[in-house]
mmCIF file of C-alpha atoms and ligand atoms in Angstrom:
data_model
loop_
_atom_site.group_PDB
_atom_site.id
_atom_site.type_symbol
_atom_site.label_atom_id
_atom_site.label_comp_id
_atom_site.label_asym_id
_atom_site.label_seq_id
_atom_site.Cartn_x
_atom_site.Cartn_y
_atom_site.Cartn_z
ATOM 1 C CA MET A 64 -1.828 -4.759 46.660
ATOM 2 C CA THR A 65 -0.327 -3.559 43.365
ATOM 3 C CA THR A 66 0.184 -4.789 39.817
ATOM 4 C CA GLY A 67 3.618 -3.165 39.865
ATOM 5 C CA THR A 68 2.693 -1.240 36.709
ATOM 6 C CA ALA A 69 1.812 2.408 36.139
ATOM 7 C CA ILE A 70 0.268 4.775 33.630
ATOM 8 C CA THR A 71 3.183 7.080 32.877
ATOM 9 C CA GLY A 72 1.669 9.121 30.060
ATOM 10 C CA HIS A 73 -1.703 9.819 28.513
ATOM 11 C CA GLY A 74 -3.223 12.104 25.924
ATOM 12 C CA VAL A 75 -6.405 12.950 24.052
ATOM 13 C CA TRP A 76 -7.010 13.976 20.465
ATOM 14 C CA HIS A 77 -10.215 14.913 18.650
ATOM 15 C CA PRO A 78 -11.095 16.162 15.172
ATOM 16 C CA ASP A 79 -11.615 19.939 14.821
ATOM 17 C CA THR A 80 -15.196 19.840 13.579
ATOM 18 C CA VAL A 81 -17.782 20.622 16.267
ATOM 19 C CA LEU A 82 -21.352 19.415 15.847
ATOM 20 C CA ASN A 83 -23.898 21.045 18.127
ATOM 21 C CA ASN A 84 -27.384 19.854 18.998
ATOM 22 C CA ASP A 85 -29.216 22.623 17.148
ATOM 23 C CA GLU A 86 -27.673 21.912 13.753
ATOM 24 C CA LEU A 87 -28.097 18.186 14.310
ATOM 25 C CA CYS A 88 -31.818 18.635 15.028
ATOM 26 C CA VAL A 89 -32.373 20.946 12.046
ATOM 27 C CA ALA A 90 -30.986 18.221 9.742
ATOM 28 C CA PHE A 91 -32.891 15.417 11.494
ATOM 29 C CA ASN A 92 -36.166 17.335 11.420
ATOM 30 C CA GLU A 93 -35.771 18.114 7.738
ATOM 31 C CA TYR A 94 -35.080 14.431 7.075
ATOM 32 C CA ALA A 95 -38.225 13.540 9.110
ATOM 33 C CA ARG A 96 -40.322 16.103 7.209
ATOM 34 C CA ARG A 97 -39.229 14.696 3.841
ATOM 35 C CA TYR A 98 -39.749 11.110 5.010
ATOM 36 C CA ASN A 99 -43.234 11.839 6.349
ATOM 37 C CA GLU A 100 -44.194 13.673 3.151
ATOM 38 C CA ALA A 101 -42.983 10.776 1.005
ATOM 39 C CA ASN A 102 -44.568 8.075 3.233
ATOM 40 C CA PRO A 103 -48.075 9.254 4.193
ATOM 41 C CA ASP A 104 -49.170 5.658 4.917
ATOM 42 C CA LYS A 105 -46.320 4.979 7.399
ATOM 43 C CA GLU A 106 -46.028 5.956 11.075
ATOM 44 C CA PRO A 107 -44.712 9.539 10.984
ATOM 45 C CA ILE A 108 -41.268 10.280 12.439
ATOM 46 C CA LYS A 109 -41.578 12.789 15.284
ATOM 47 C CA PRO A 110 -39.176 15.729 15.493
ATOM 48 C CA SER A 111 -36.078 15.802 17.682
ATOM 49 C CA SER A 112 -35.084 18.712 19.903
ATOM 50 C CA SER A 113 -31.963 20.140 21.526
ATOM 51 C CA GLU A 114 -33.840 20.556 24.817
ATOM 52 C CA PHE A 115 -34.580 16.832 24.924
ATOM 53 C CA ILE A 116 -30.998 15.886 24.075
ATOM 54 C CA VAL A 117 -29.488 18.003 26.862
ATOM 55 C CA LYS A 118 -32.126 16.945 29.389
ATOM 56 C CA ALA A 119 -32.004 13.213 28.557
ATOM 57 C CA SER A 120 -28.258 12.818 28.041
ATOM 58 C CA GLY A 121 -26.298 15.917 29.144
ATOM 59 C CA ILE A 122 -24.671 16.123 25.676
ATOM 60 C CA LYS A 123 -24.321 19.677 24.319
ATOM 61 C CA HIS A 124 -22.059 19.025 21.376
ATOM 62 C CA ARG A 125 -19.504 16.566 20.097
ATOM 63 C CA TYR A 126 -16.502 16.471 17.761
ATOM 64 C CA VAL A 127 -17.005 14.663 14.466
ATOM 65 C CA GLN A 128 -14.832 13.549 11.588
ATOM 66 C CA ASP A 129 -17.280 14.976 9.057
ATOM 67 C CA LYS A 130 -20.584 16.738 9.330
ATOM 68 C CA THR A 131 -21.306 17.506 5.683
ATOM 69 C CA GLY A 132 -22.830 14.062 5.114
ATOM 70 C CA LEU A 133 -24.627 13.567 8.400
ATOM 71 C CA LEU A 134 -26.284 16.997 8.140
ATOM 72 C CA ASP A 135 -27.461 16.278 4.601
ATOM 73 C CA PRO A 136 -31.099 15.103 4.947
ATOM 74 C CA GLU A 137 -30.709 12.942 1.829
ATOM 75 C CA ARG A 138 -27.565 11.226 3.120
ATOM 76 C CA MET A 139 -27.639 11.132 6.959
ATOM 77 C CA CYS A 140 -24.182 9.531 7.213
ATOM 78 C CA PRO A 141 -20.687 11.031 7.557
ATOM 79 C CA ASN A 142 -18.642 11.366 4.367
ATOM 80 C CA ILE A 143 -15.398 9.523 5.106
ATOM 81 C CA PRO A 144 -13.692 8.505 1.855
ATOM 82 C CA ASP A 145 -11.959 5.136 1.691
ATOM 83 C CA ARG A 146 -8.191 5.477 1.547
ATOM 84 C CA PRO A 147 -5.810 3.532 -0.710
ATOM 85 C CA GLU A 148 -4.282 0.487 1.008
ATOM 86 C CA THR A 149 -0.863 2.111 0.950
ATOM 87 C CA GLU A 150 -2.054 5.174 2.936
ATOM 88 C CA LEU A 151 -2.399 5.354 6.704
ATOM 89 C CA SER A 152 -5.919 4.238 7.551
ATOM 90 C CA ILE A 153 -8.110 6.640 9.462
ATOM 91 C CA GLN A 154 -8.276 4.697 12.727
ATOM 92 C CA ALA A 155 -4.488 4.342 12.663
ATOM 93 C CA GLU A 156 -4.283 8.113 12.168
ATOM 94 C CA TYR A 157 -6.586 8.701 15.158
ATOM 95 C CA SER A 158 -4.370 6.394 17.219
ATOM 96 C CA VAL A 159 -1.117 8.037 16.172
ATOM 97 C CA ASN A 160 -2.467 11.518 16.977
ATOM 98 C CA ALA A 161 -3.315 10.584 20.589
ATOM 99 C CA ALA A 162 -0.214 8.371 20.946
ATOM 100 C CA LYS A 163 2.113 11.296 20.210
ATOM 101 C CA VAL A 164 0.582 13.308 23.080
ATOM 102 C CA ALA A 165 0.772 10.359 25.488
ATOM 103 C CA LEU A 166 4.385 9.496 24.581
ATOM 104 C CA ALA A 167 5.479 13.121 25.013
ATOM 105 C CA LYS A 168 3.832 13.243 28.431
ATOM 106 C CA ALA A 169 5.567 9.996 29.422
ATOM 107 C CA GLY A 170 8.901 11.330 28.154
ATOM 108 C CA LYS A 171 9.205 8.338 25.825
ATOM 109 C CA THR A 172 9.912 7.920 22.148
ATOM 110 C CA ALA A 173 8.188 5.425 19.876
ATOM 111 C CA GLU A 174 11.342 3.239 19.875
ATOM 112 C CA ASP A 175 10.843 2.698 23.613
ATOM 113 C CA VAL A 176 7.469 1.041 22.924
ATOM 114 C CA ASP A 177 7.483 -2.747 22.509
ATOM 115 C CA LEU A 178 3.729 -3.405 22.607
ATOM 116 C CA VAL A 179 0.756 -1.575 21.059
ATOM 117 C CA VAL A 180 -2.686 -2.615 22.282
ATOM 118 C CA LEU A 181 -5.520 -1.052 20.336
ATOM 119 C CA GLY A 182 -8.980 -1.164 21.886
ATOM 120 C CA ALA A 183 -12.091 0.271 20.256
ATOM 121 C CA SER A 184 -15.799 -0.414 20.046
ATOM 122 C CA ASN A 185 -15.557 -0.456 16.243
ATOM 123 C CA LEU A 186 -12.675 -1.682 14.103
ATOM 124 C CA GLN A 187 -12.634 -0.456 10.535
ATOM 125 C CA ARG A 188 -11.388 -3.762 9.117
ATOM 126 C CA MET A 189 -10.794 -7.380 10.055
ATOM 127 C CA TYR A 190 -7.089 -7.590 9.217
ATOM 128 C CA PRO A 191 -4.253 -6.740 9.137
ATOM 129 C CA ALA A 192 -4.632 -5.481 12.718
ATOM 130 C CA ILE A 193 -4.806 -1.689 12.890
ATOM 131 C CA SER A 194 -2.451 -1.766 15.887
ATOM 132 C CA ILE A 195 0.305 -3.191 13.653
ATOM 133 C CA GLU A 196 -0.178 -0.264 11.292
ATOM 134 C CA VAL A 197 0.088 2.081 14.296
ATOM 135 C CA GLN A 198 3.250 0.283 15.445
ATOM 136 C CA GLU A 199 4.776 0.818 11.988
ATOM 137 C CA ALA A 200 3.591 4.428 11.631
ATOM 138 C CA LEU A 201 5.106 5.378 14.986
ATOM 139 C CA GLY A 202 8.283 3.329 14.620
ATOM 140 C CA ALA A 203 7.554 1.158 17.679
ATOM 141 C CA ARG A 204 9.158 -2.250 18.298
ATOM 142 C CA GLY A 205 7.781 -5.573 19.534
ATOM 143 C CA TRP A 206 4.245 -6.696 18.849
ATOM 144 C CA ALA A 207 0.710 -5.377 18.580
ATOM 145 C CA LEU A 208 -2.878 -6.497 18.833
ATOM 146 C CA ASP A 209 -6.420 -5.177 18.367
ATOM 147 C CA MET A 210 -9.178 -5.945 20.777
ATOM 148 C CA SER A 211 -12.917 -5.466 20.702
ATOM 149 C CA LEU A 212 -15.096 -5.282 23.797
ATOM 150 C CA GLY A 213 -17.727 -2.615 23.134
ATOM 151 C CA CYS A 214 -17.405 0.303 25.506
ATOM 152 C CA SER A 215 -15.008 -1.609 27.752
ATOM 153 C CA ALA A 216 -12.457 -2.094 24.960
ATOM 154 C CA ALA A 217 -10.222 0.716 26.261
ATOM 155 C CA THR A 218 -10.128 -0.319 29.908
ATOM 156 C CA GLY A 219 -9.701 -3.902 28.670
ATOM 157 C CA ALA A 220 -6.763 -2.841 26.475
ATOM 158 C CA THR A 221 -5.148 -1.047 29.435
ATOM 159 C CA ILE A 222 -5.569 -4.144 31.609
ATOM 160 C CA ILE A 223 -3.981 -6.325 28.895
ATOM 161 C CA ALA A 224 -1.102 -3.847 28.612
ATOM 162 C CA SER A 225 -0.581 -3.948 32.379
ATOM 163 C CA GLN A 226 -0.670 -7.762 32.393
ATOM 164 C CA ALA A 227 1.814 -7.982 29.517
ATOM 165 C CA ILE A 228 4.226 -5.829 31.515
ATOM 166 C CA GLN A 229 3.642 -7.897 34.655
ATOM 167 C CA SER A 230 4.331 -11.130 32.781
ATOM 168 C CA GLY A 231 7.444 -9.723 31.124
ATOM 169 C CA THR A 232 6.184 -9.946 27.515
ATOM 170 C CA ALA A 233 6.567 -6.173 27.193
ATOM 171 C CA THR A 234 8.425 -3.382 28.965
ATOM 172 C CA CYS A 235 6.703 -0.284 27.600
ATOM 173 C CA ALA A 236 3.163 -0.672 26.314
ATOM 174 C CA LEU A 237 1.146 1.851 24.378
ATOM 175 C CA VAL A 238 -2.643 1.671 24.572
ATOM 176 C CA VAL A 239 -4.467 3.425 21.720
ATOM 177 C CA VAL A 240 -8.210 3.963 21.475
ATOM 178 C CA PRO A 241 -9.372 5.360 18.122
ATOM 179 C CA GLU A 242 -13.103 5.864 18.607
ATOM 180 C CA LEU A 243 -14.433 7.029 15.248
ATOM 181 C CA THR A 244 -17.959 6.302 16.410
ATOM 182 C CA THR A 245 -19.951 8.478 14.027
ATOM 183 C CA GLY A 246 -19.602 5.803 11.345
ATOM 184 C CA HIS A 247 -21.728 3.300 13.287
ATOM 185 C CA MET A 248 -24.584 5.607 14.214
ATOM 186 C CA ASN A 249 -28.032 5.603 12.752
ATOM 187 C CA TRP A 250 -28.480 9.320 12.089
ATOM 188 C CA ARG A 251 -32.092 8.643 11.053
ATOM 189 C CA ASP A 252 -33.014 7.226 14.472
ATOM 190 C CA ARG A 253 -34.606 9.858 16.728
ATOM 191 C CA ASP A 254 -33.822 7.878 19.901
ATOM 192 C CA SER A 255 -30.073 7.734 19.313
ATOM 193 C CA HIS A 256 -29.038 10.227 16.592
ATOM 194 C CA PHE A 257 -27.419 12.572 19.137
ATOM 195 C CA ILE A 258 -25.390 10.132 21.215
ATOM 196 C CA PHE A 259 -21.882 9.672 19.849
ATOM 197 C CA GLY A 260 -18.817 11.750 19.015
ATOM 198 C CA ASP A 261 -15.340 11.052 17.611
ATOM 199 C CA ALA A 262 -12.096 11.192 19.602
ATOM 200 C CA SER A 263 -9.028 9.153 20.432
ATOM 201 C CA VAL A 264 -7.032 8.644 23.604
ATOM 202 C CA ALA A 265 -3.758 6.895 24.373
ATOM 203 C CA MET A 266 -1.863 5.716 27.455
ATOM 204 C CA VAL A 267 1.675 4.564 28.152
ATOM 205 C CA VAL A 268 1.977 1.712 30.660
ATOM 206 C CA GLU A 269 5.310 0.732 32.224
ATOM 207 C CA LYS A 270 6.708 -0.960 35.314
ATOM 208 C CA ALA A 271 5.896 1.169 38.371
ATOM 209 C CA ASP A 272 9.528 1.193 39.523
ATOM 210 C CA ARG A 273 10.471 2.962 36.272
ATOM 211 C CA ALA A 274 7.664 5.523 36.542
ATOM 212 C CA LYS A 275 8.458 9.141 37.216
ATOM 213 C CA PRO A 276 6.650 10.978 40.052
ATOM 214 C CA GLY A 277 3.179 12.096 39.037
ATOM 215 C CA SER A 278 2.422 8.813 37.257
ATOM 216 C CA TRP A 279 -0.552 6.662 38.232
ATOM 217 C CA GLU A 280 0.284 3.278 39.724
ATOM 218 C CA ILE A 281 -2.230 0.576 38.744
ATOM 219 C CA LEU A 282 -2.933 -1.082 42.090
ATOM 220 C CA SER A 283 -5.364 -3.646 40.703
ATOM 221 C CA THR A 284 -7.758 -4.275 37.819
ATOM 222 C CA ARG A 285 -11.121 -5.973 37.443
ATOM 223 C CA MET A 286 -13.255 -7.088 34.548
ATOM 224 C CA LEU A 287 -16.761 -8.507 34.372
ATOM 225 C CA SER A 288 -19.010 -9.520 31.523
ATOM 226 C CA LYS A 289 -22.648 -10.529 31.509
ATOM 227 C CA TRP A 290 -24.403 -11.522 28.290
ATOM 228 C CA ASN A 291 -27.282 -9.381 27.162
ATOM 229 C CA PRO A 292 -28.259 -9.890 23.516
ATOM 230 C CA THR A 293 -30.484 -6.878 22.920
ATOM 231 C CA SER A 294 -29.680 -3.874 25.132
ATOM 232 C CA ILE A 295 -26.777 -2.417 23.116
ATOM 233 C CA ARG A 296 -25.887 -3.982 19.803
ATOM 234 C CA ASN A 297 -24.496 -3.557 16.311
ATOM 235 C CA ASN A 298 -24.719 -6.570 13.971
ATOM 236 C CA LEU A 299 -22.362 -5.306 11.290
ATOM 237 C CA GLY A 300 -19.908 -8.011 10.332
ATOM 238 C CA TYR A 301 -18.048 -9.887 7.653
ATOM 239 C CA LEU A 302 -20.977 -12.237 6.952
ATOM 240 C CA ASP A 303 -23.248 -9.356 5.930
ATOM 241 C CA ARG A 304 -23.063 -9.959 2.196
ATOM 242 C CA CYS A 305 -24.036 -13.604 2.735
ATOM 243 C CA ASP A 306 -27.615 -12.630 3.610
ATOM 244 C CA PRO A 307 -28.886 -9.945 1.236
ATOM 245 C CA THR A 308 -32.207 -9.724 3.149
ATOM 246 C CA THR A 309 -30.597 -8.149 6.218
ATOM 247 C CA LYS A 310 -27.486 -6.637 4.636
ATOM 248 C CA ASP A 311 -28.569 -2.990 4.837
ATOM 249 C CA THR A 312 -31.016 -3.044 7.722
ATOM 250 C CA ASP A 313 -30.847 -0.762 10.756
ATOM 251 C CA SER A 314 -29.597 -3.704 12.824
ATOM 252 C CA LYS A 315 -26.206 -3.184 11.125
ATOM 253 C CA LEU A 316 -25.914 0.145 12.937
ATOM 254 C CA PHE A 317 -25.755 1.025 16.639
ATOM 255 C CA HIS A 318 -29.077 0.371 18.385
ATOM 256 C CA GLN A 319 -29.983 0.124 22.036
ATOM 257 C CA GLN A 320 -32.769 0.017 24.571
ATOM 258 C CA GLY A 321 -31.720 3.108 26.494
ATOM 259 C CA ARG A 322 -34.084 2.650 29.434
ATOM 260 C CA ARG A 323 -33.134 -1.032 29.804
ATOM 261 C CA VAL A 324 -29.441 -0.067 29.860
ATOM 262 C CA PHE A 325 -30.162 2.390 32.662
ATOM 263 C CA LYS A 326 -31.991 -0.188 34.752
ATOM 264 C CA ASP A 327 -29.357 -2.879 34.279
ATOM 265 C CA VAL A 328 -26.164 -0.861 34.374
ATOM 266 C CA VAL A 329 -26.706 1.357 37.411
ATOM 267 C CA PRO A 330 -26.887 -1.544 39.918
ATOM 268 C CA LEU A 331 -24.341 -3.655 38.005
ATOM 269 C CA ALA A 332 -21.687 -0.930 37.740
ATOM 270 C CA SER A 333 -22.133 0.481 41.244
ATOM 271 C CA LYS A 334 -21.848 -2.996 42.817
ATOM 272 C CA PHE A 335 -18.812 -3.732 40.638
ATOM 273 C CA ILE A 336 -17.048 -0.545 41.774
ATOM 274 C CA LYS A 337 -17.983 -1.029 45.435
ATOM 275 C CA GLU A 338 -16.593 -4.576 45.408
ATOM 276 C CA HIS A 339 -13.388 -3.318 43.843
ATOM 277 C CA LEU A 340 -13.000 -0.725 46.631
ATOM 278 C CA GLU A 341 -13.770 -3.337 49.285
ATOM 279 C CA SER A 342 -11.024 -5.594 47.946
ATOM 280 C CA HIS A 343 -8.604 -2.792 48.900
ATOM 281 C CA GLY A 344 -10.315 -2.051 52.204
ATOM 282 C CA LEU A 345 -11.079 1.437 50.901
ATOM 283 C CA ALA A 346 -14.245 3.395 51.686
ATOM 284 C CA PRO A 347 -15.904 5.220 48.730
ATOM 285 C CA ALA A 348 -15.049 8.628 50.242
ATOM 286 C CA GLN A 349 -11.328 7.746 50.238
ATOM 287 C CA ILE A 350 -11.323 7.823 46.429
ATOM 288 C CA GLY A 351 -10.286 11.238 45.166
ATOM 289 C CA ARG A 352 -11.831 10.810 41.738
ATOM 290 C CA TYR A 353 -14.116 8.491 39.789
ATOM 291 C CA TRP A 354 -13.520 8.552 36.035
ATOM 292 C CA LEU A 355 -16.642 6.835 34.815
ATOM 293 C CA HIS A 356 -17.761 5.723 31.372
ATOM 294 C CA GLN A 357 -19.276 8.714 29.584
ATOM 295 C CA ALA A 358 -22.571 7.712 27.968
ATOM 296 C CA ASN A 359 -25.168 9.646 29.886
ATOM 297 C CA GLU A 360 -24.847 12.260 32.627
ATOM 298 C CA LYS A 361 -27.792 10.952 34.663
ATOM 299 C CA LEU A 362 -26.458 7.417 34.482
ATOM 300 C CA ASN A 363 -23.063 8.572 35.768
ATOM 301 C CA SER A 364 -24.665 10.590 38.570
ATOM 302 C CA LEU A 365 -26.679 7.580 39.655
ATOM 303 C CA VAL A 366 -23.730 5.162 39.566
ATOM 304 C CA ALA A 367 -21.615 7.607 41.593
ATOM 305 C CA GLU A 368 -24.485 8.199 44.024
ATOM 306 C CA TYR A 369 -25.003 4.448 44.553
ATOM 307 C CA VAL A 370 -21.288 4.074 45.260
ATOM 308 C CA LEU A 371 -20.903 7.098 47.544
ATOM 309 C CA GLY A 372 -24.309 6.953 49.239
ATOM 310 C CA ARG A 373 -24.793 10.618 48.332
ATOM 311 C CA GLU A 374 -24.636 12.820 45.260
ATOM 312 C CA ALA A 375 -21.135 13.137 43.797
ATOM 313 C CA THR A 376 -19.680 16.529 42.938
ATOM 314 C CA ARG A 377 -18.398 17.236 39.442
ATOM 315 C CA ALA A 378 -14.884 17.273 40.910
ATOM 316 C CA GLU A 379 -15.351 13.768 42.322
ATOM 317 C CA SER A 380 -16.868 12.374 39.133
ATOM 318 C CA PRO A 381 -15.992 14.587 36.163
ATOM 319 C CA ILE A 382 -18.176 14.770 33.058
ATOM 320 C CA ILE A 383 -16.693 15.179 29.594
ATOM 321 C CA LEU A 384 -19.676 14.012 27.553
ATOM 322 C CA ASP A 385 -21.214 17.504 27.513
ATOM 323 C CA GLU A 386 -18.333 18.514 25.234
ATOM 324 C CA TYR A 387 -17.379 15.197 23.572
ATOM 325 C CA GLY A 388 -20.664 13.262 23.458
ATOM 326 C CA ASN A 389 -20.413 9.532 24.085
ATOM 327 C CA THR A 390 -16.968 8.523 22.806
ATOM 328 C CA ALA A 391 -17.675 4.820 23.423
ATOM 329 C CA SER A 392 -14.787 3.057 25.132
ATOM 330 C CA ALA A 393 -12.606 6.195 25.133
ATOM 331 C CA GLY A 394 -14.893 8.060 27.559
ATOM 332 C CA SER A 395 -13.523 7.042 30.961
ATOM 333 C CA LEU A 396 -9.922 7.322 29.693
ATOM 334 C CA ILE A 397 -10.570 10.806 28.304
ATOM 335 C CA ALA A 398 -12.136 11.837 31.633
ATOM 336 C CA PHE A 399 -9.004 10.504 33.348
ATOM 337 C CA SER A 400 -6.607 12.199 30.961
ATOM 338 C CA LEU A 401 -8.318 15.594 31.197
ATOM 339 C CA HIS A 402 -9.063 15.487 34.917
ATOM 340 C CA SER A 403 -6.186 13.877 36.791
ATOM 341 C CA ASP A 404 -3.214 16.250 36.727
ATOM 342 C CA ASP A 405 -4.562 18.360 39.614
ATOM 343 C CA LEU A 406 -4.585 15.484 42.132
ATOM 344 C CA ALA A 407 -1.906 15.170 44.822
ATOM 345 C CA ALA A 408 0.534 12.275 45.269
ATOM 346 C CA GLY A 409 -1.093 9.437 47.197
ATOM 347 C CA THR A 410 -4.613 10.167 45.872
ATOM 348 C CA TYR A 411 -6.672 7.125 44.891
ATOM 349 C CA GLY A 412 -8.742 7.126 41.708
ATOM 350 C CA VAL A 413 -11.030 4.616 40.005
ATOM 351 C CA MET A 414 -11.450 4.401 36.253
ATOM 352 C CA CYS A 415 -14.489 2.367 35.242
ATOM 353 C CA SER A 416 -16.189 1.557 31.946
ATOM 354 C CA PHE A 417 -19.551 -0.094 31.307
ATOM 355 C CA GLY A 418 -20.929 -0.989 27.922
ATOM 356 C CA ALA A 419 -22.283 -3.493 25.437
ATOM 357 C CA GLY A 420 -22.074 -7.121 26.338
ATOM 358 C CA TYR A 421 -22.611 -6.111 29.088
ATOM 359 C CA SER A 422 -18.907 -5.565 29.780
ATOM 360 C CA LEU A 423 -17.276 -3.728 32.661
ATOM 361 C CA GLY A 424 -13.674 -2.880 33.440
ATOM 362 C CA SER A 425 -12.134 -0.972 36.316
ATOM 363 C CA LEU A 426 -8.674 0.125 37.382
ATOM 364 C CA MET A 427 -7.762 1.137 40.920
ATOM 365 C CA LEU A 428 -5.106 3.809 40.597
ATOM 366 C CA GLN A 429 -2.914 5.776 42.997
ATOM 367 C CA ARG A 430 -0.885 8.840 42.110
ATOM 368 C CA THR A 431 2.837 8.499 42.674
HETATM 369 N N1 COA B 733 -36.222 14.415 20.738
HETATM 370 C C1 COA B 733 -37.328 14.645 21.446
HETATM 371 N N2 COA B 733 -37.978 13.703 22.163
HETATM 372 C C2 COA B 733 -37.482 12.459 22.126
HETATM 373 C C3 COA B 733 -36.325 12.131 21.403
HETATM 374 C C4 COA B 733 -35.681 13.167 20.703
HETATM 375 N N3 COA B 733 -34.568 12.953 19.990
HETATM 376 N N4 COA B 733 -36.049 10.820 21.566
HETATM 377 C C5 COA B 733 -37.002 10.326 22.365
HETATM 378 N N5 COA B 733 -37.869 11.313 22.713
HETATM 379 C C6 COA B 733 -39.066 11.210 23.556
HETATM 380 C C7 COA B 733 -39.663 9.820 23.504
HETATM 381 O O1 COA B 733 -40.552 9.698 22.406
HETATM 382 C C8 COA B 733 -40.395 9.749 24.814
HETATM 383 O O2 COA B 733 -41.613 10.427 24.709
HETATM 384 P P1 COA B 733 -42.939 9.872 25.435
HETATM 385 O O3 COA B 733 -42.596 9.913 26.909
HETATM 386 O O4 COA B 733 -43.973 10.840 25.021
HETATM 387 O O5 COA B 733 -43.091 8.496 24.929
HETATM 388 C C9 COA B 733 -39.492 10.549 25.756
HETATM 389 O O6 COA B 733 -38.708 11.393 24.911
HETATM 390 C C10 COA B 733 -38.598 9.714 26.610
HETATM 391 O O7 COA B 733 -37.917 8.779 25.758
HETATM 392 P P2 COA B 733 -36.862 7.746 26.321
HETATM 393 O O8 COA B 733 -36.283 6.964 25.171
HETATM 394 O O9 COA B 733 -37.497 6.963 27.415
HETATM 395 O O10 COA B 733 -35.780 8.756 26.865
HETATM 396 P P3 COA B 733 -34.702 8.571 27.998
HETATM 397 O O11 COA B 733 -34.957 9.558 29.047
HETATM 398 O O12 COA B 733 -34.516 7.146 28.390
HETATM 399 O O13 COA B 733 -33.370 9.024 27.252
HETATM 400 C C11 COA B 733 -31.401 8.006 26.288
HETATM 401 C C12 COA B 733 -32.885 8.310 26.135
HETATM 402 C C13 COA B 733 -30.943 7.165 25.114
HETATM 403 C C14 COA B 733 -30.652 9.336 26.286
HETATM 404 C C15 COA B 733 -31.154 7.302 27.620
HETATM 405 O O14 COA B 733 -32.068 6.246 27.788
HETATM 406 C C16 COA B 733 -29.760 6.759 27.786
HETATM 407 O O15 COA B 733 -28.761 7.420 27.534
HETATM 408 N N6 COA B 733 -29.622 5.542 28.326
HETATM 409 C C17 COA B 733 -28.350 4.943 28.650
HETATM 410 C C18 COA B 733 -27.771 4.450 27.406
HETATM 411 C C19 COA B 733 -26.324 4.024 27.551
HETATM 412 O O16 COA B 733 -25.653 4.279 28.511
HETATM 413 N N7 COA B 733 -25.878 3.352 26.543
HETATM 414 C C20 COA B 733 -24.546 2.942 26.458
HETATM 415 C C21 COA B 733 -24.155 3.156 25.067
HETATM 416 S S1 COA B 733 -22.445 2.914 24.932
#
C-alpha cells in the first residue's frame, strides 16, 4: 500500500529568544503578588513553580518571538508590533524561514513548487491567505491555501499536499507550519502559562518516483475527528467586536481541561495508531520511530506505551518539547525533522498528531 508520494525535504526554524521556566515563574509570581494585593476580596492566585512545570509537562524551556512583554507583570503578553500591509507578515516570515531549509534539503528551488499548503493552529488574519503571501515571497508557482485544524493542522496540511500530488493538481507541494503560539496564550493563567513555544517547520512533498534516496515515502494517511466543545478551545474570532460583553474575556485565549485531555486522548490516539499499523499488517515493534504530537511528555509516554505494550525508549519516541515547549501542530513534524536522518532505508515510521477538536492525523512512512 502506498500513496505514491514522499517527503523529500524538511526543515525547522525557531526564533533566537529562549524563555526558561525560572524567569517565566518569577514574572508570573510577581503578577500574582500584585493581583492578590490589589484584590484582597478575590480568590488569591497561587504561585507557579519550575519544579511543577517540569514534573507535569516535561517542558524545560521554549523559544519565543518576544519575552519583554510576557515577562512584564503589568503586561503579560508578548510585544509583537503590527506590520504595515505592504511588509511581509510575521507568520509568512516564519513560514519562509522553515521553507528555505526544507527546499534546500529537498534540492529544490521555489520555482519548482506549484502548491503551498499552510497549516497552523492560529492564523493571524482571515484573508488574504497567508500561504499566498508565502508563495509570493518565495517565488513559487501554482496555488496556495491555509488550513486550520488545531494541533492536527500540520499533519492535515501534509495529507492534503500528498493528495494534491496523487490527484495531479500539483507536482511539488510545500507544507509550511508557522506556529507563533505565544500570541494565543493566557500568560496570567497558572494552569497553562508555561505550555507553548514558537517555531515553524516545513516539508516538501513530491511523487515518490521522483524522490531521491533517503526521502520518506508516505505509504498511507489517516485522519479522525471527534467533537469535544470544552477540552481545548480558543474562541477568538471575527465576530468578537459584535459582542462587547465577551470581547476581552479569557475565553478568547487558549484554555483547556488538561486532565480531561489526558483521559480522552491517550485511549483515542493509541487506538488510532494501532489501527493504522494493523491496516498495513505491521506490529508496533516493526516501527522504527514514532514522532508523536508534543504537548506533554507523560501523555506521549502513555500513548507510546499503549501502542507498544511496554515503555518506549526515547529513541523510539523522541521528545522535543523539553527544548521547544508545545509548538501546537508543528510538534510531531519537528520531532520528525530533527529525529529521522539517522534511520536506515526500509525503516517504518509513524507521525501522529492529536489536538483540539478532537482532531487526529497520522502518516505511515518508510525511508527510501
Ligand atoms: N505551578 C504549581 N502548581 C500548579 C501549577 C503551576 N503552574 N498549575 C497547577 N498546579 C497544581 C494544581 O493546583 C494542583 O494542585 P492540587 O493537587 O493541590 O489541587 C496540581 O498542581 C495538579 O494540577 P493539574 O492541573 O491536575 O496538573 P496536571 O498534572 O494535570 O498537569 C497539564 C497539567 C496542563 C500540564 C497537563 O494536564 C497536560 O499537559 N495535559 C494534556 C494537555 C494537552 O495535551 N493539551 C493539548 C494542547 S495542544
